Amino acid sequence: MRRNFKRLIVCGRNLKPQRKLIKSFTALMEGKINKQLKKVLKKIVKEAHEPLAVADAKLGGVIKEKLNLSCIHSPVVNELMRGIRSQMDGLIPGVESREMTAMCLGLAHSLSRYRLKFSADKVDTMIVQAISLLDDLDKELNNYIMRCREWYGWHFPELGKIISDNLTYCKCLQKVGDRKNYASATLSEFLPEEVEAEVKAAAEISMGTEVSEEDICNILHLCTQVIEISEYRTQLYEYLQNRMMAIAPNVTVMVGELVGARLIAHAGSLLNLAKHAASTVQILGAEKALFRALKSRRDTPKYGLIYHASLVGQTSPKNKGKISRMLAAKTVLAIRYDAFGEDSSSAMGVENRAKLEARLRTLEDRGIRKISGTGKALAKAEKYEHKSEVKTYDPSGDSTLPTYSKKRKIEEVDTEGETTEKKAKKAKIKIKAEEVEEEEEEEEKVVIVEEETSVKKKKKKDKKKHIKEEPLSEEEPCTSTALPSPEKKKKKKKKKDNLD
């Protein structure tokens, strides 16, 4: 208000009625010169030889262009204006302080009403209110229909399974009421003949309980509420479509009227939404997931409210992130064009949507369509192979015999194995032969020592006793060392080895 009041000081000589004052004040706020200000400045141009002190730099530029007056805008000028405002009662004679405050208050109120009434920035408030009301109506309709189905289901539970549409369910219930009346009622207005016959047959053999007339009246009253709310919702949706096409036609073409209205409502206004970057518009509506991902150091979300757009919905899950990023970039351009542009056509939105659809087609058909080295020509399609999800039996595991292709490899492995086995056998035979020879040598040494001892003993004895002790000498080696049998065997082995 202070800056606006500074501009009013220039026109302080000729205060007019309130309507004219509001017009002149709004013109000053928009940086325009009204008729009264022109008259005052022309007189000043003739008389003054020094530059004009202006509180608003924008207004000073307009005055300099149109009237060729040199203007000054500096902190000193701001201090001067503050002093004029504080001494306003003394500078304007014949006006009391109470009248001046009342005049300023009335001017502020009337100016705020005028700005709210005629401002193009505030028209999108109707969109914000309409989309929020539409969401509330959807929630209430779901609650009412669920309660109606559950309530009437005690009386006629089979009807809910036959009729799936909520509105036709309520209309049929409103027309017939009690289950007994279905046999004589005609429901051809709402249902086809087959479904009508099924409903009548189910009414005759229904398992529901009996209900009083008062209960039926309350259920019918709830059905009328559901029908009225659904009709009002269709009217509100048409109103929202018209408002979106009037205020933001390019945004409506890009993402649809519902998603566009939710984006505007989330940002607060169309101007606030136009100030956001494309990355912000892409994540708008997923703030909780974003901060949770940043806190836990995980992947950030790829889309928010823009996920419900038709272009994102018809893509495969693999390409949803790419399409949402491209759609957000083009949507931001459409928002800024609608917010700041003078043209109200939707040509830019249609063109950008066509580009995105072409890009989507290339992403989806990347497996079939390929870019060749010579140019953007279609490559040859690969051979089609039907890949069924049903698992078939593999007969290759039945036979244990090797196939023909692996025969040579198996033979080579077998020959290598045989050679290694022969070498190992030869090494074992050599080791056993060496061990046997060592044992034989040790046994021969023992036998030779024993024979020498026995011969010495025999010589020392008398010749007389020699004849009597011969059998004893023959028995001693048998009893003392039980080695005569292995000696014979060893001698035979030695003879065989010598012969070899």
XYZ file of N, CA and C in Angstrom, residues 215-436:
666
model
N -37.955 -49.307 5.812
C -36.565 -49.534 5.395
C -36.398 -49.311 3.900
N -37.378 -49.760 3.111
C -37.310 -49.557 1.656
C -37.352 -48.084 1.315
N -38.131 -47.288 2.047
C -38.213 -45.838 1.796
C -36.862 -45.160 2.043
N -36.195 -45.549 3.126
C -34.880 -44.959 3.411
C -33.841 -45.356 2.359
N -33.896 -46.593 1.894
C -32.967 -47.039 0.851
C -33.230 -46.281 -0.451
N -34.502 -46.070 -0.782
C -34.847 -45.337 -2.000
C -34.408 -43.876 -1.913
N -34.517 -43.284 -0.730
C -34.056 -41.911 -0.549
C -32.543 -41.811 -0.767
N -31.799 -42.795 -0.301
C -30.354 -42.831 -0.531
C -30.032 -42.985 -2.020
N -30.846 -43.778 -2.726
C -30.643 -43.956 -4.175
C -30.864 -42.647 -4.924
N -31.880 -41.880 -4.535
C -32.113 -40.584 -5.185
C -30.951 -39.626 -4.949
N -30.364 -39.669 -3.754
C -29.192 -38.836 -3.471
C -28.013 -39.209 -4.366
N -27.813 -40.503 -4.549
C -26.707 -40.973 -5.403
C -26.916 -40.516 -6.837
N -28.130 -40.616 -7.342
C -28.433 -40.230 -8.734
C -28.238 -38.730 -8.926
N -28.700 -37.922 -7.965
C -28.563 -36.473 -8.067
C -27.095 -36.047 -8.011
N -26.327 -36.667 -7.113
C -24.912 -36.303 -6.995
C -24.153 -36.685 -8.262
N -24.474 -37.843 -8.839
C -23.784 -38.264 -10.066
C -24.124 -37.334 -11.236
N -25.382 -36.875 -11.309
C -25.750 -35.919 -12.357
C -25.033 -34.582 -12.166
N -24.944 -34.134 -10.917
C -24.223 -32.893 -10.652
C -22.739 -33.035 -10.970
N -22.208 -34.226 -10.742
C -20.797 -34.444 -11.052
C -20.529 -34.333 -12.553
N -21.414 -34.852 -13.375
C -21.248 -34.716 -14.827
C -21.293 -33.249 -15.259
N -22.202 -32.462 -14.657
C -22.267 -31.016 -14.957
C -20.969 -30.313 -14.547
N -20.473 -30.657 -13.369
C -19.245 -30.025 -12.883
C -18.055 -30.387 -13.769
N -18.021 -31.611 -14.255
C -16.927 -32.033 -15.133
C -16.955 -31.267 -16.457
N -18.142 -31.059 -17.001
C -18.255 -30.266 -18.236
C -17.821 -28.818 -17.997
N -18.216 -28.256 -16.841
C -17.795 -26.893 -16.499
C -16.272 -26.802 -16.402
N -15.650 -27.812 -15.773
C -14.196 -27.821 -15.628
C -13.513 -27.931 -16.991
N -14.064 -28.731 -17.875
C -13.507 -28.836 -19.225
C -13.520 -27.489 -19.941
N -14.653 -26.789 -19.852
C -14.774 -25.485 -20.517
C -13.810 -24.463 -19.932
N -13.698 -24.445 -18.611
C -12.799 -23.474 -17.971
C -11.341 -23.759 -18.317
N -10.970 -25.030 -18.346
C -9.585 -25.378 -18.681
C -9.262 -25.033 -20.133
N -10.203 -25.265 -21.043
C -9.958 -24.915 -22.446
C -9.892 -23.404 -22.644
N -10.561 -22.638 -21.768
C -10.522 -21.180 -21.878
C -9.250 -20.590 -21.277
N -8.784 -21.145 -20.151
C -7.645 -20.563 -19.430
C -6.322 -21.206 -19.850
N -6.278 -22.528 -19.939
C -5.032 -23.237 -20.273
C -5.297 -24.274 -21.356
N -5.509 -23.846 -22.609
C -5.836 -24.822 -23.664
C -4.677 -25.749 -24.013
N -3.443 -25.231 -24.015
C -2.288 -26.062 -24.369
C -1.995 -27.118 -23.309
N -2.165 -26.752 -22.046
C -1.980 -27.719 -20.959
C -3.035 -28.817 -21.041
N -4.279 -28.430 -21.400
C -5.358 -29.405 -21.521
C -5.070 -30.401 -22.636
N -4.520 -29.917 -23.742
C -4.190 -30.819 -24.851
C -3.057 -31.762 -24.457
N -2.090 -31.281 -23.683
C -0.921 -32.088 -23.354
C -1.234 -33.182 -22.333
N -1.860 -32.829 -21.220
C -2.040 -33.790 -20.118
C -3.491 -34.068 -19.778
N -4.439 -33.353 -20.399
C -5.841 -33.546 -20.052
C -6.317 -32.532 -19.029
N -7.647 -32.374 -18.985
C -8.193 -31.336 -18.091
C -8.074 -31.706 -16.622
N -8.204 -32.989 -16.271
C -8.139 -33.373 -14.860
C -6.721 -33.236 -14.305
N -5.752 -33.749 -15.039
C -4.357 -33.656 -14.571
C -3.890 -32.205 -14.572
N -4.265 -31.435 -15.603
C -3.894 -30.021 -15.640
C -4.494 -29.239 -14.486
N -5.772 -29.514 -14.180
C -6.408 -28.820 -13.060
C -5.779 -29.204 -11.728
N -5.391 -30.471 -11.575
C -4.745 -30.890 -10.328
C -3.359 -30.257 -10.180
N -2.649 -30.103 -11.287
C -1.352 -29.424 -11.217
C -1.517 -27.966 -10.799
N -2.520 -27.284 -11.381
C -2.775 -25.876 -11.025
C -3.183 -25.769 -9.565
N -4.040 -26.691 -9.105
C -4.484 -26.659 -7.708
C -3.328 -26.943 -6.757
N -2.427 -27.831 -7.140
C -1.291 -28.162 -6.275
C -0.317 -26.991 -6.163
N -0.130 -26.265 -7.271
C 0.779 -25.112 -7.253
C 0.132 -23.869 -6.656
N -1.205 -23.785 -6.667
C -1.904 -22.620 -6.130
C -2.523 -21.761 -7.201
N -1.835 -21.569 -8.326
C -2.348 -20.775 -9.443
C -1.547 -21.113 -10.689
N -2.026 -20.632 -11.823
C -1.334 -20.889 -13.086
C 0.015 -20.180 -13.136
N 0.094 -18.975 -12.560
C 1.356 -18.230 -12.541
C 2.398 -18.922 -11.667
N 1.970 -19.433 -10.518
C 2.908 -20.163 -9.655
C 3.404 -21.438 -10.333
N 2.509 -22.089 -11.059
C 2.903 -23.297 -11.777
C 3.881 -22.984 -12.905
N 3.702 -21.822 -13.544
C 4.607 -21.432 -14.632
C 6.012 -21.130 -14.126
N 6.164 -20.820 -12.848
C 7.485 -20.524 -12.289
C 8.279 -21.785 -11.950
N 7.611 -22.938 -11.938
C 8.296 -24.182 -11.606
C 9.101 -24.691 -12.799
N 10.167 -25.425 -12.488
C 10.971 -26.061 -13.536
C 10.309 -27.363 -13.981
N 10.825 -27.923 -15.081
C 10.244 -29.155 -15.628
C 10.437 -30.329 -14.666
N 11.580 -30.380 -13.992
C 11.822 -31.467 -13.031
C 10.876 -31.385 -11.840
N 10.515 -30.156 -11.439
C 9.571 -29.985 -10.330
C 8.175 -30.403 -10.745
N 7.765 -30.031 -11.963
C 6.430 -30.411 -12.458
C 6.334 -31.926 -12.596
N 7.437 -32.576 -12.958
C 7.438 -34.022 -13.117
C 7.166 -34.733 -11.784
N 7.702 -34.212 -10.684
C 7.579 -34.863 -9.372
C 6.449 -34.255 -8.545
N 5.773 -33.233 -9.070
C 4.742 -32.534 -8.304
C 3.645 -33.517 -7.880
N 3.410 -33.599 -6.584
C 2.436 -34.535 -6.046
C 3.067 -35.734 -5.365
N 4.375 -35.932 -5.519
C 5.085 -37.059 -4.887
C 6.155 -36.539 -3.942
N 5.823 -35.518 -3.154
C 6.802 -34.886 -2.273
C 7.221 -35.827 -1.139
N 6.265 -36.582 -0.599
C 6.599 -37.496 0.498
C 7.573 -38.567 0.043
N 7.300 -39.133 -1.133
C 8.206 -40.163 -1.659
C 9.580 -39.588 -1.971
N 9.624 -38.344 -2.440
C 10.904 -37.710 -2.760
C 11.750 -37.524 -1.509
N 11.170 -36.948 -0.458
C 11.937 -36.694 0.759
C 12.287 -37.993 1.478
N 11.412 -39.002 1.381
C 11.741 -40.297 1.969
C 12.935 -40.932 1.250
N 12.955 -40.795 -0.092
C 14.082 -41.346 -0.862
C 15.379 -40.606 -0.572
N 15.307 -39.273 -0.428
C 16.501 -38.503 -0.102
C 17.017 -38.825 1.298
N 16.096 -39.083 2.203
C 16.493 -39.383 3.578
C 17.140 -40.761 3.678
N 16.576 -41.737 2.968
C 17.107 -43.100 3.009
C 18.151 -43.381 1.937
N 18.472 -42.371 1.108
C 19.489 -42.486 0.048
C 19.140 -43.580 -0.953
N 17.891 -43.554 -1.404
C 17.429 -44.488 -2.420
C 17.081 -43.723 -3.684
N 16.553 -44.440 -4.675
C 16.189 -43.809 -5.941
C 14.981 -42.894 -5.754
N 15.053 -41.699 -6.336
C 13.958 -40.738 -6.227
C 12.823 -41.127 -7.174
N 11.584 -40.696 -6.904
C 10.464 -41.046 -7.796
C 10.597 -40.387 -9.157
N 10.036 -41.036 -10.178
C 10.138 -40.551 -11.548
C 8.946 -39.718 -11.965
N 7.832 -39.806 -11.253
C 6.634 -39.069 -11.645
C 5.728 -38.876 -10.439
N 4.865 -37.859 -10.541
C 3.895 -37.572 -9.495
C 2.489 -37.564 -10.068
N 1.848 -36.376 -10.082
C 0.506 -36.255 -10.658
C 0.494 -36.500 -12.160
N 1.634 -36.277 -12.816
C 1.708 -36.437 -14.268
C 1.613 -37.910 -14.683
N 1.688 -38.825 -13.721
C 1.557 -40.251 -14.017
C 0.178 -40.582 -14.588
N -0.858 -39.815 -14.212
C -2.234 -40.087 -14.648
C -2.535 -39.544 -16.039
N -1.563 -38.916 -16.683
C -1.773 -38.444 -18.060
C -1.885 -39.635 -19.007
N -2.595 -39.432 -20.116
C -2.862 -40.535 -21.041
C -1.590 -41.026 -21.717
N -0.647 -40.121 -22.012
C 0.593 -40.526 -22.678
C 1.451 -41.426 -21.788
N 1.480 -41.150 -20.497
C 2.255 -41.983 -19.569
C 1.540 -43.303 -19.317
N 0.211 -43.261 -19.300
C -0.546 -44.474 -19.012
C -0.480 -45.525 -20.096
N -0.344 -45.096 -21.350
C -0.348 -46.059 -22.450
C 1.038 -46.594 -22.794
N 2.082 -46.187 -22.076
C 3.430 -46.697 -22.332
C 3.693 -47.924 -21.469
N 4.704 -48.668 -21.852
C 5.119 -49.838 -21.073
C 5.857 -49.382 -19.815
N 5.893 -50.224 -18.786
C 6.583 -49.806 -17.546
C 8.048 -49.459 -17.739
N 8.685 -50.028 -18.761
C 10.096 -49.758 -19.002
C 10.334 -48.319 -19.424
N 9.385 -47.726 -20.183
C 9.576 -46.393 -20.767
C 8.781 -45.298 -20.056
N 8.143 -45.605 -18.925
C 7.320 -44.603 -18.245
C 8.151 -43.431 -17.728
N 9.351 -43.705 -17.247
C 10.206 -42.635 -16.737
C 10.645 -41.682 -17.835
N 11.016 -42.212 -19.007
C 11.444 -41.360 -20.114
C 10.297 -40.492 -20.612
N 9.117 -41.102 -20.799
C 7.971 -40.356 -21.320
C 7.516 -39.298 -20.321
N 7.534 -39.609 -19.034
C 7.123 -38.615 -18.033
C 8.086 -37.426 -18.018
N 9.392 -37.671 -18.204
C 10.359 -36.573 -18.249
C 10.142 -35.692 -19.478
N 9.926 -36.317 -20.638
C 9.685 -35.536 -21.858
C 8.353 -34.798 -21.795
N 7.337 -35.467 -21.243
C 6.028 -34.822 -21.124
C 6.080 -33.636 -20.172
N 6.840 -33.743 -19.079
C 6.975 -32.623 -18.140
C 7.649 -31.428 -18.802
N 8.667 -31.690 -19.620
C 9.357 -30.588 -20.307
C 8.420 -29.862 -21.275
N 7.658 -30.607 -22.049
C 6.724 -29.976 -22.994
C 5.547 -29.325 -22.273
N 5.132 -29.886 -21.148
C 4.009 -29.309 -20.387
C 4.392 -27.975 -19.783
N 5.633 -27.842 -19.329
C 6.091 -26.554 -18.768
C 6.057 -25.466 -19.840
N 6.453 -25.808 -21.057
C 6.365 -24.830 -22.153
C 4.917 -24.421 -22.402
N 4.010 -25.401 -22.372
C 2.592 -25.095 -22.581
C 2.030 -24.230 -21.454
N 2.458 -24.498 -20.211
C 1.976 -23.709 -19.063
C 2.432 -22.254 -19.187
N 3.685 -22.047 -19.536
C 4.205 -20.676 -19.658
C 3.573 -19.946 -20.841
N 3.298 -20.682 -21.898
C 2.633 -20.060 -23.056
C 1.211 -19.641 -22.686
N 0.505 -20.480 -21.906
C -0.861 -20.141 -21.484
C -0.871 -19.021 -20.455
N 0.153 -18.973 -19.592
C 0.151 -17.974 -18.516
C 0.571 -16.594 -19.011
N 1.560 -16.527 -19.884
C 2.124 -15.240 -20.290
C 1.846 -14.867 -21.740
N 1.391 -15.813 -22.528
C 1.146 -15.512 -23.937
C -0.177 -14.798 -24.158
N -0.232 -14.038 -25.220
C -1.452 -13.313 -25.558
C -2.396 -14.159 -26.412
N -1.852 -15.124 -27.134
C -2.671 -15.959 -27.995
C -3.340 -17.051 -27.159
N -4.606 -17.354 -27.453
C -5.364 -18.354 -26.701
C -5.610 -19.624 -27.498
N -4.840 -19.872 -28.548
C -5.030 -21.074 -29.363
C -4.237 -22.233 -28.776
N -4.603 -23.442 -29.172
C -3.949 -24.649 -28.667
C -3.072 -25.311 -29.728
N -2.569 -24.522 -30.679
C -1.771 -25.087 -31.784
C -0.443 -25.618 -31.274
N 0.181 -24.912 -30.332
C 1.466 -25.354 -29.815
C 1.331 -26.673 -29.053
N 0.257 -26.795 -28.286
C 0.037 -28.031 -27.543
C -0.197 -29.226 -28.449
N -0.945 -29.024 -29.527
C -1.203 -30.108 -30.482
C 0.090 -30.549 -31.155
N 0.934 -29.577 -31.527
C 2.201 -29.895 -32.184
C 3.137 -30.670 -31.257
N 3.253 -30.234 -30.005
C 4.133 -30.919 -29.060
C 3.616 -32.313 -28.714
N 2.303 -32.446 -28.646
C 1.737 -33.779 -28.367
C 2.021 -34.747 -29.514
N 1.939 -34.254 -30.747
C 2.253 -35.111 -31.898
C 3.709 -35.567 -31.858
N 4.620 -34.672 -31.457
C 6.028 -35.045 -31.336
C 6.238 -36.114 -30.266
N 5.553 -35.947 -29.139
C 5.696 -36.929 -28.067
C 5.126 -38.289 -28.466
N 4.020 -38.290 -29.201
C 3.450 -39.557 -29.655
C 4.388 -40.258 -30.636
N 5.034 -39.481 -31.514
C 6.002 -40.077 -32.442
C 7.192 -40.655 -31.685
N 7.669 -39.928 -30.684
C 8.774 -40.411 -29.869
C 8.384 -41.676 -29.099
N 7.138 -41.716 -28.628
C 6.648 -42.890 -27.915
C 6.607 -44.106 -28.838
N 6.196 -43.892 -30.084
C 6.146 -45.001 -31.040
C 7.549 -45.562 -31.310
N 8.521 -44.680 -31.430
C 9.891 -45.154 -31.663
C 10.439 -45.922 -30.460
N 10.092 -45.491 -29.256
C 10.543 -46.205 -28.068
C 9.894 -47.572 -27.943
N 8.613 -47.651 -28.268
C 7.905 -48.920 -28.144
C 8.328 -49.905 -29.227
N 8.643 -49.398 -30.432
C 8.994 -50.266 -31.559
C 10.497 -50.390 -31.751
N 11.274 -50.142 -30.706
C 12.722 -50.168 -30.850
C 13.230 -51.573 -31.157
N 12.536 -52.595 -30.698
C 12.972 -53.959 -30.974
C 12.795 -54.358 -32.424
N 11.766 -53.784 -33.109
C 11.482 -54.151 -34.497
C 12.130 -53.164 -35.448
N 11.953 -51.879 -35.169
C 12.514 -50.843 -36.035
C 13.928 -50.518 -35.613
N 14.824 -50.477 -36.575
C 16.222 -50.146 -36.300
C 16.707 -49.136 -37.336
N 17.627 -48.290 -36.913
C 18.193 -47.280 -37.820
C 19.448 -47.871 -38.448
N 19.478 -47.943 -39.776
C 20.629 -48.510 -40.474
C 21.731 -47.458 -40.586
N 22.906 -47.902 -41.094
C 24.037 -46.987 -41.198
C 23.881 -45.976 -42.304
N 23.113 -46.319 -43.363
C 22.974 -45.401 -44.490
C 21.957 -44.314 -44.233
N 20.945 -44.591 -43.453
C 19.907 -43.595 -43.196
C 18.841 -44.176 -42.296
N 17.783 -43.404 -42.109
C 16.709 -43.845 -41.227
C 15.758 -44.778 -41.979
N 16.284 -45.857 -42.488
C 15.471 -46.826 -43.213
C 15.162 -47.992 -42.298
N 14.109 -48.696 -42.646
C 13.717 -49.839 -41.844
C 14.658 -51.000 -42.107
N 15.171 -51.603 -41.076
C 16.027 -52.767 -41.229
C 15.161 -54.004 -41.465
N 15.809 -55.082 -41.889
C 15.070 -56.311 -42.133
C 14.572 -56.877 -40.811
N 13.336 -57.332 -40.850
C 12.753 -57.890 -39.635
C 13.386 -59.238 -39.337
N 13.629 -59.496 -38.101
C 14.223 -60.761 -37.710
C 13.203 -61.890 -37.819
N 13.736 -63.123 -37.883
C 12.862 -64.277 -38.022
C 12.013 -64.436 -36.779
N 10.736 -64.684 -36.991
C 9.798 -64.795 -35.876
C 9.941 -66.168 -35.231
N 10.088 -66.152 -33.941
C 10.160 -67.396 -33.173
C 9.142 -67.327 -32.063
N 8.241 -68.288 -32.077
C 7.187 -68.305 -31.060
C 7.750 -68.828 -29.747
N 7.706 -67.998 -28.740
C 8.216 -68.365 -27.424
C 7.035 -68.553 -26.486
N 6.649 -69.784 -26.295
C 5.511 -70.073 -25.419
C 5.984 -70.149 -23.979
N 5.106 -69.797 -23.092
C 5.429 -69.849 -21.671
C 5.286 -71.257 -21.096
N 4.648 -72.191 -21.840
C 4.457 -73.560 -21.369
C 5.771 -74.324 -21.527
N 6.232 -74.970 -20.487
C 7.467 -75.727 -20.536
C 7.217 -77.097 -21.165
N 8.053 -77.481 -22.137
C 7.927 -78.773 -22.813
C 8.953 -79.753 -22.267
N 8.702 -81.083 -22.520
C 9.588 -82.133 -22.026
C 10.818 -82.214 -22.919
N 11.990 -82.319 -22.309
C 13.243 -82.407 -23.043
C 13.666 -83.880 -23.109
N 13.592 -84.542 -24.310
C 13.925 -85.985 -24.392
C 15.422 -86.259 -24.432
N 16.257 -85.228 -24.457
C 17.689 -85.461 -24.557
C 18.276 -86.110 -23.306
N 17.599 -85.992 -22.189
C 18.095 -86.586 -20.947
C 17.744 -88.045 -20.777
N 16.969 -88.634 -21.707
C 16.549 -90.030 -21.559
C 17.701 -90.992 -21.808
N 18.475 -90.830 -22.888
C 19.552 -91.751 -23.253
C 20.845 -91.352 -22.567
N 21.532 -92.376 -22.065
C 22.829 -92.116 -21.412
C 23.987 -92.195 -22.379
N 23.751 -92.692 -23.636
C 24.820 -92.799 -24.625
C 25.195 -91.428 -25.142
N 26.453 -91.231 -25.451
C 26.847 -89.920 -25.994
C 26.379 -89.749 -27.427
N 26.127 -88.508 -27.797
C 25.698 -88.220 -29.158
C 26.892 -88.268 -30.112
N 26.613 -88.204 -31.435
C 27.653 -88.345 -32.452
C 28.624 -87.179 -32.418
N 28.122 -85.999 -32.105
C 28.982 -84.819 -32.114
C 30.020 -84.862 -31.010
N 29.719 -85.532 -29.915
C 30.626 -85.596 -28.780
C 31.449 -86.893 -28.748
N 31.388 -87.722 -29.812
C 32.022 -89.036 -29.793
C 33.540 -88.931 -29.737
N 34.084 -88.044 -30.580
C 35.531 -87.927 -30.645
C 36.112 -87.433 -29.333
N 35.442 -86.463 -28.771
C 35.925 -85.916 -27.506
C 35.940 -86.995 -26.421
N 34.896 -87.807 -26.391
C 34.799 -88.851 -25.365
C 35.878 -89.904 -25.582
N 36.161 -90.279 -26.864
C 37.204 -91.257 -27.157
C 38.581 -90.745 -26.736
N 38.827 -89.454 -27.017
C 40.104 -88.888 -26.616
C 40.268 -88.917 -25.101
N 39.196 -88.587 -24.396
C 39.249 -88.609 -22.936
C 39.510 -90.018 -22.433
N 38.878 -91.050 -23.087
C 39.058 -92.445 -22.667
C 40.490 -92.900 -22.881
N 41.092 -92.579 -24.056
C 42.476 -92.991 -24.341
C 43.458 -92.361 -23.364
N 43.209 -91.080 -23.070
C 44.075 -90.415 -22.104
C 43.970 -91.079 -20.736
N 42.738 -91.453 -20.350
C 42.548 -92.116 -19.069
C 43.234 -93.467 -19.013
N 43.184 -94.245 -20.127
C 43.831 -95.561 -20.163
C 45.351 -95.432 -20.024
N 45.933 -94.460 -20.747
C 47.390 -94.281 -20.657
C 47.827 -93.922 -19.248
N 47.088 -93.042 -18.607
C 47.432 -92.663 -17.232
C 47.292 -93.854 -16.286
N 46.269 -94.695 -16.487
C 46.085 -95.859 -15.628
C 47.247 -96.859 -15.809
N 47.698 -97.079 -17.078
C 48.809 -98.011 -17.323
C 50.081 -97.528 -16.648
N 50.364 -96.222 -16.779
C 51.548 -95.670 -16.141
C 51.508 -95.859 -14.632
N 50.348 -95.635 -14.040
C 50.222 -95.784 -12.590
C 50.431 -97.228 -12.180
N 49.916 -98.200 -12.971
C 50.102 -99.622 -12.651
C 51.576 -100.013 -12.708
N 52.299 -99.560 -13.744
C 53.716 -99.865 -13.872
C 54.504 -99.321 -12.693
N 54.166 -98.101 -12.277
C 54.878 -97.509 -11.143
C 54.629 -98.315 -9.876
N 53.385 -98.787 -9.688
C 53.064 -99.583 -8.503
C 53.832 -100.914 -8.525
N 53.932 -101.553 -9.718
C 54.636 -102.838 -9.825
C 56.111 -102.672 -9.482
N 56.733 -101.600 -9.980
C 58.141 -101.347 -9.681
C 58.360 -101.163 -8.193
N 57.452 -100.380 -7.555
C 57.599 -100.112 -6.119
C 57.475 -101.411 -5.335
N 56.525 -102.298 -5.723
C 56.340 -103.572 -5.017
C 57.561 -104.474 -5.208
N 58.125 -104.500 -6.418
C 59.304 -105.340 -6.673
C 60.492 -104.896 -5.826
N 60.672 -103.582 -5.709
C 61.767 -103.080 -4.887
C 61.596 -103.464 -3.426
N 60.357 -103.356 -2.921
C 60.085 -103.721 -1.535
C 60.356 -105.208 -1.300
N 59.944 -106.054 -2.238
C 60.160 -107.505 -2.088
C 61.655 -107.827 -2.063
